[in-house]
Short mmCIF file of C-alpha atoms in Angstrom, two decimals:
data_model
loop_
_atom_site.label_atom_id
_atom_site.label_comp_id
_atom_site.label_asym_id
_atom_site.label_seq_id
_atom_site.Cartn_x
_atom_site.Cartn_y
_atom_site.Cartn_z
CA UNK P 1 -34.53 -44.56 -155.34
CA UNK P 2 -35.02 -40.75 -154.60
CA UNK P 3 -37.37 -42.42 -151.76
CA UNK P 4 -34.12 -43.42 -149.87
CA UNK P 5 -32.72 -40.39 -150.23
CA UNK P 6 -35.60 -39.21 -148.76
CA UNK P 7 -34.97 -41.66 -145.81
CA UNK P 8 -31.21 -41.22 -144.82
CA UNK P 9 -32.03 -37.86 -145.47
CA UNK P 10 -34.04 -37.52 -142.56
CA UNK P 11 -32.35 -40.42 -140.82
CA UNK P 12 -28.89 -38.05 -141.30
CA UNK P 13 -31.60 -34.39 -139.97
CA UNK P 14 -32.72 -36.49 -136.93
CA UNK P 15 -29.63 -38.16 -135.12
CA UNK P 16 -29.44 -36.07 -132.21
CA UNK P 17 -32.92 -36.77 -131.44
CA UNK P 18 -32.74 -40.32 -132.17
CA UNK P 19 -30.04 -40.95 -129.62
CA UNK P 20 -31.75 -38.72 -127.45
CA UNK P 21 -34.80 -40.93 -127.17
CA UNK P 22 -32.99 -44.05 -127.13
CA UNK P 23 -31.44 -42.96 -124.52
CA UNK P 24 -34.50 -42.44 -122.86
CA UNK P 25 -36.04 -45.76 -123.67
CA UNK P 26 -33.16 -47.71 -122.28
CA UNK P 27 -34.29 -46.13 -118.90
CA UNK P 28 -37.75 -46.32 -118.77
CA UNK P 29 -37.70 -49.94 -120.27
CA UNK P 30 -36.28 -51.17 -116.76
CA UNK P 31 -37.05 -48.07 -114.48
CA UNK P 32 -39.85 -50.66 -112.38
CA UNK P 33 -37.72 -53.36 -112.11
CA UNK P 34 -35.44 -54.28 -108.95
CA UNK P 35 -32.14 -54.97 -111.12
CA UNK P 36 -32.91 -51.71 -114.12
CA UNK P 37 -30.79 -51.91 -116.96
CA UNK P 38 -28.57 -54.66 -115.59
CA UNK P 39 -30.76 -57.27 -117.01
CA UNK P 40 -30.02 -55.88 -120.45
CA UNK P 41 -26.89 -57.34 -120.06
CA UNK P 42 -27.89 -60.24 -117.71
CA UNK P 43 -30.88 -61.58 -120.03
CA UNK P 44 -28.60 -62.19 -122.66
CA UNK P 45 -25.58 -63.74 -120.26
CA UNK P 46 -28.08 -66.29 -119.14
CA UNK P 47 -29.21 -66.98 -122.18
CA UNK P 48 -25.65 -68.58 -123.52
CA UNK P 49 -25.02 -70.34 -120.59
CA UNK P 50 -28.15 -71.94 -121.18
CA UNK P 51 -26.84 -72.86 -124.76
CA UNK P 52 -23.55 -73.75 -124.34
CA UNK P 53 -25.04 -76.39 -121.70
CA UNK P 54 -27.48 -77.85 -124.03
CA UNK P 55 -25.20 -77.75 -127.29
CA UNK P 56 -21.62 -77.56 -125.85
CA UNK P 57 -21.88 -79.77 -123.25
CA UNK P 58 -24.85 -81.73 -123.37
CA UNK P 59 -25.40 -82.31 -127.29
CA UNK P 60 -21.72 -82.54 -127.69
CA UNK P 61 -20.80 -80.12 -130.47
CA UNK P 62 -17.54 -79.27 -128.88
CA UNK P 63 -15.65 -77.79 -131.65
CA UNK P 64 -16.33 -76.07 -134.74
CA UNK P 65 -13.60 -75.69 -136.97
CA UNK P 66 -10.83 -76.35 -134.75
CA UNK P 67 -12.25 -73.86 -132.40
CA UNK P 68 -14.26 -74.39 -128.97
CA UNK P 69 -17.40 -74.30 -128.51
CA UNK P 70 -17.82 -71.55 -125.90
CA UNK P 71 -15.99 -68.54 -128.35
CA UNK P 72 -17.30 -69.75 -131.67
CA UNK P 73 -20.99 -69.49 -130.31
CA UNK P 74 -20.57 -66.65 -128.00
CA UNK P 75 -19.10 -64.27 -131.07
CA UNK P 76 -21.86 -65.34 -133.25
CA UNK P 77 -24.73 -65.32 -131.03
CA UNK P 78 -23.74 -61.47 -129.80
CA UNK P 79 -25.12 -60.13 -133.75
CA UNK P 80 -27.71 -62.35 -133.67
CA UNK P 81 -29.48 -60.92 -129.99
CA UNK P 82 -29.28 -57.12 -131.30
CA UNK P 83 -29.99 -58.29 -134.49
CA UNK P 84 -33.99 -60.60 -133.24
CA UNK P 85 -34.09 -57.46 -130.45
CA UNK P 86 -33.28 -54.89 -133.34
CA UNK P 87 -35.81 -56.41 -136.01
CA UNK P 88 -38.91 -57.07 -133.72
CA UNK P 89 -38.70 -53.50 -131.58
CA UNK P 90 -38.44 -51.98 -134.88
CA UNK P 91 -41.20 -53.55 -136.48
CA UNK P 92 -43.48 -52.40 -134.19
CA UNK P 93 -42.08 -48.48 -133.31
CA UNK P 94 -44.09 -46.43 -135.41
CA UNK P 95 -47.64 -48.69 -134.43
CA UNK P 96 -46.85 -47.83 -130.87
CA UNK P 97 -46.02 -44.32 -131.82
CA UNK P 98 -48.26 -43.52 -134.36
CA UNK P 99 -51.45 -41.78 -132.63
CA UNK P 100 -48.43 -39.26 -131.13
CA UNK P 101 -46.23 -38.00 -134.24
CA UNK P 102 -49.33 -37.99 -135.54
CA UNK P 103 -50.38 -34.42 -133.09
CA UNK P 104 -46.45 -32.75 -133.98
CA UNK P 105 -44.19 -32.58 -136.34
CA UNK P 106 -41.89 -35.88 -136.10
CA UNK P 107 -39.91 -37.31 -138.43
CA UNK P 108 -41.82 -40.50 -138.41
CA UNK P 109 -38.55 -43.10 -140.63
CA UNK P 110 -36.65 -42.34 -137.30
CA UNK P 111 -38.72 -44.23 -134.97
CA UNK P 112 -37.19 -47.88 -136.83
CA UNK P 113 -33.34 -46.27 -135.86
CA UNK P 114 -34.22 -45.19 -132.68
CA UNK P 115 -34.82 -48.41 -131.65
CA UNK P 116 -32.44 -49.68 -133.52
CA UNK P 117 -30.20 -47.32 -131.57
CA UNK P 118 -31.17 -48.48 -128.14
CA UNK P 119 -29.97 -51.52 -127.91
CA UNK P 120 -26.62 -51.41 -128.91
CA UNK P 121 -25.88 -50.45 -125.47
CA UNK P 122 -26.23 -54.46 -125.13
CA UNK P 123 -24.84 -54.92 -128.42
CA UNK P 124 -21.39 -53.02 -127.07
CA UNK P 125 -21.33 -55.61 -123.77
CA UNK P 126 -21.78 -58.64 -125.11
CA UNK P 127 -19.14 -57.60 -128.02
CA UNK P 128 -16.87 -57.38 -124.99
CA UNK P 129 -17.76 -60.40 -123.03
CA UNK P 130 -17.34 -62.33 -125.93
CA UNK P 131 -13.71 -61.10 -126.66
CA UNK P 132 -12.76 -61.17 -123.06
CA UNK P 133 -14.31 -65.41 -123.68
CA UNK P 134 -12.52 -65.63 -127.06
CA UNK P 135 -9.37 -64.42 -124.90
CA UNK P 136 -9.59 -67.14 -122.82
CA UNK P 137 -9.59 -70.06 -124.86
CA UNK P 138 -6.81 -68.42 -126.67
CA UNK P 139 -7.64 -66.64 -129.32
CA UNK P 140 -5.58 -63.62 -129.74
CA UNK P 141 -6.59 -60.09 -131.75
CA UNK P 142 -4.97 -60.00 -135.42
CA UNK P 143 -5.81 -58.00 -138.47
CA UNK P 144 -8.91 -59.64 -139.46
CA UNK P 145 -10.60 -57.88 -136.41
CA UNK P 146 -10.76 -54.48 -138.17
CA UNK P 147 -13.93 -56.63 -140.37
CA UNK P 148 -15.83 -55.45 -138.10
CA UNK P 149 -16.43 -52.00 -138.90
CA UNK P 150 -17.27 -52.98 -142.43
CA UNK P 151 -19.45 -56.13 -140.95
CA UNK P 152 -21.25 -54.05 -138.15
CA UNK P 153 -21.38 -50.95 -140.80
CA UNK P 154 -23.89 -53.96 -142.77
CA UNK P 155 -25.36 -55.26 -139.73
CA UNK P 156 -27.27 -51.43 -139.23
CA UNK P 157 -28.20 -51.01 -142.85
CA UNK P 158 -29.34 -53.93 -143.19
CA UNK P 159 -31.44 -53.48 -140.13
CA UNK P 160 -32.61 -49.92 -141.19
CA UNK P 161 -33.42 -51.52 -144.06
CA UNK P 162 -35.80 -53.54 -142.85
CA UNK P 163 -36.58 -51.62 -139.96
CA UNK P 164 -39.04 -49.08 -142.10
CA UNK P 165 -39.64 -52.11 -144.48
CA UNK P 166 -41.94 -54.23 -141.02
CA UNK P 167 -43.05 -51.09 -139.69
CA UNK P 168 -44.87 -50.70 -142.41
CA UNK P 169 -46.16 -53.53 -143.05
CA UNK P 170 -46.60 -53.95 -139.63
CA UNK P 171 -49.22 -51.14 -139.70
CA UNK P 172 -50.86 -52.34 -143.39
CA UNK P 173 -51.23 -55.72 -142.44
CA UNK P 174 -51.56 -56.25 -138.33
CA UNK P 175 -50.61 -60.15 -138.19
CA UNK P 176 -47.70 -59.59 -139.33
CA UNK P 177 -45.58 -58.15 -136.48
CA UNK P 178 -46.91 -61.92 -134.80
CA UNK P 179 -45.10 -63.66 -138.40
CA UNK P 180 -42.23 -62.26 -137.90
CA UNK P 181 -41.45 -63.09 -134.31
CA UNK P 182 -42.64 -66.89 -135.28
CA UNK P 183 -39.68 -66.14 -138.27
CA UNK P 184 -37.09 -65.34 -136.18
CA UNK P 185 -37.47 -67.79 -133.92
CA UNK P 186 -37.16 -69.93 -136.76
CA UNK P 187 -34.36 -67.86 -138.30
CA UNK P 188 -32.38 -68.51 -134.92
CA UNK P 189 -31.74 -71.98 -135.75
CA UNK P 190 -30.84 -71.84 -139.39
CA UNK P 191 -28.66 -68.65 -139.48
CA UNK P 192 -25.96 -70.82 -138.35
CA UNK P 193 -25.72 -69.12 -134.83
CA UNK P 194 -25.69 -72.51 -132.65
CA UNK P 195 -24.01 -74.77 -135.00
CA UNK P 196 -22.19 -75.03 -138.34
CA UNK P 197 -24.06 -76.34 -141.35
CA UNK P 198 -21.84 -74.99 -144.19
CA UNK P 199 -19.29 -78.27 -142.11
CA UNK P 200 -22.67 -80.50 -141.69
CA UNK P 201 -24.40 -83.29 -143.98
CA UNK P 202 -26.76 -80.34 -146.14
CA UNK P 203 -27.02 -81.90 -149.14
CA UNK P 204 -25.24 -78.62 -151.42
CA UNK P 205 -28.36 -77.17 -152.64
CA UNK P 206 -29.67 -76.91 -148.99
CA UNK P 207 -26.41 -75.36 -147.77
CA UNK P 208 -26.62 -72.29 -150.79
CA UNK P 209 -30.10 -71.73 -149.45
CA UNK P 210 -29.46 -71.07 -146.16
CA UNK P 211 -26.68 -68.85 -147.01
CA UNK P 212 -28.51 -66.34 -149.02
CA UNK P 213 -30.08 -65.27 -144.77
CA UNK P 214 -28.78 -62.28 -144.23
CA UNK P 215 -28.53 -63.16 -140.71
CA UNK P 216 -26.20 -65.58 -141.85
CA UNK P 217 -23.78 -63.40 -143.29
CA UNK P 218 -23.89 -60.45 -140.68
CA UNK P 219 -23.03 -63.47 -138.22
CA UNK P 220 -20.48 -65.71 -140.06
CA UNK P 221 -18.76 -62.24 -140.39
CA UNK P 222 -18.44 -61.28 -137.41
CA UNK P 223 -17.30 -65.35 -136.62
CA UNK P 224 -14.65 -65.04 -139.21
CA UNK P 225 -12.93 -62.07 -138.35
CA UNK P 226 -12.65 -62.65 -134.50
CA UNK P 227 -11.03 -66.51 -135.55
CA UNK P 228 -8.57 -64.57 -138.73
CA UNK P 229 -10.65 -67.15 -141.17
CA UNK P 230 -10.46 -64.34 -144.22
CA UNK P 231 -11.59 -60.68 -146.17
CA UNK P 232 -15.37 -60.06 -146.62
CA UNK P 233 -14.70 -60.18 -150.32
CA UNK P 234 -13.11 -63.52 -150.94
CA UNK P 235 -16.67 -64.34 -150.17
CA UNK P 236 -17.97 -62.08 -153.54
CA UNK P 237 -20.95 -63.99 -154.19
CA UNK P 238 -22.44 -63.83 -150.65
CA UNK P 239 -21.45 -60.30 -150.19
CA UNK P 240 -23.31 -59.52 -153.27
CA UNK P 241 -26.15 -61.10 -152.83
CA UNK P 242 -26.33 -59.42 -149.18
CA UNK P 243 -26.21 -56.39 -150.73
CA UNK P 244 -28.58 -56.46 -153.26
CA UNK P 245 -31.29 -58.03 -150.30
CA UNK P 246 -30.39 -54.57 -148.42
CA UNK P 247 -31.18 -52.71 -151.33
CA UNK P 248 -35.05 -54.67 -151.90
CA UNK P 249 -36.02 -53.60 -148.00
CA UNK P 250 -34.61 -50.54 -148.69
CA UNK P 251 -36.73 -49.80 -152.21
CA UNK P 252 -39.71 -51.70 -151.27
CA UNK P 253 -39.66 -50.65 -147.60
CA UNK P 254 -39.16 -46.79 -148.11
CA UNK P 255 -41.68 -47.06 -151.00
CA UNK P 256 -44.51 -47.96 -148.70
CA UNK P 257 -43.38 -46.04 -146.22
CA UNK P 258 -43.85 -43.19 -147.66
CA UNK P 259 -46.61 -43.96 -149.62
CA UNK P 260 -49.16 -44.77 -146.53
CA UNK P 261 -47.31 -42.67 -144.16
CA UNK P 262 -50.54 -40.04 -144.34
CA UNK P 263 -52.91 -43.21 -143.59
CA UNK P 264 -50.75 -44.49 -140.45
CA UNK P 265 -53.61 -43.08 -138.16
CA UNK P 266 -55.99 -44.38 -140.40
CA UNK P 267 -55.17 -47.21 -140.65
CA UNK P 268 -54.27 -48.05 -137.19
#
């Protein structure tokens, strides 16, 4: 637990630097492209159109829980796009910069957080898009929308915990990042992003196992908040399970990080 406290202390002490570097990385990533940062928002919009045409039109998954498929899918895919990219970027953040930070005094634990923050701009844009799509389809603001604050906090906490874990393991096991990419592709289809497996034909045991996925907790949470389907405390078991998973990654990730941090350069 002491390592977890140290981890968060370094994050708070480095907040200013995290935001400055993430802003610079946003600009640097697309500086050689004609459309620049427009791709940050254009790519997910293109993906949404593809999934809507395939699953909403082609496969006739037109509705879920009485809601049109497009707004249902968009509000779920918005946090997924952010979590997917932030997870993969954070996992290789230390590996990419460890040679640089080894030559200067730098809080290495802040590198995964920089990647998380640098992806936030596209998340806010996509959230606005999902709200507009919802309004077009007749979804109106409700008191449940304040739950987005809670689920946003859940999302950031999970990404920090998962990011510090993945970034350390990616250095210790060089093949881990490749494996993580494959796992994230699989999780996309079993996290309730494109279809609602809770109302499907899955056996109860399979459905229960799929609900343990922390990505599902965040995706379904954002969706339930927008559609006004309930409060997070009405799902106490899932909530406790989610925070236990976050705590697990925090404890193991911070332990691996501080145990091997002085050897990161040698391990690479």
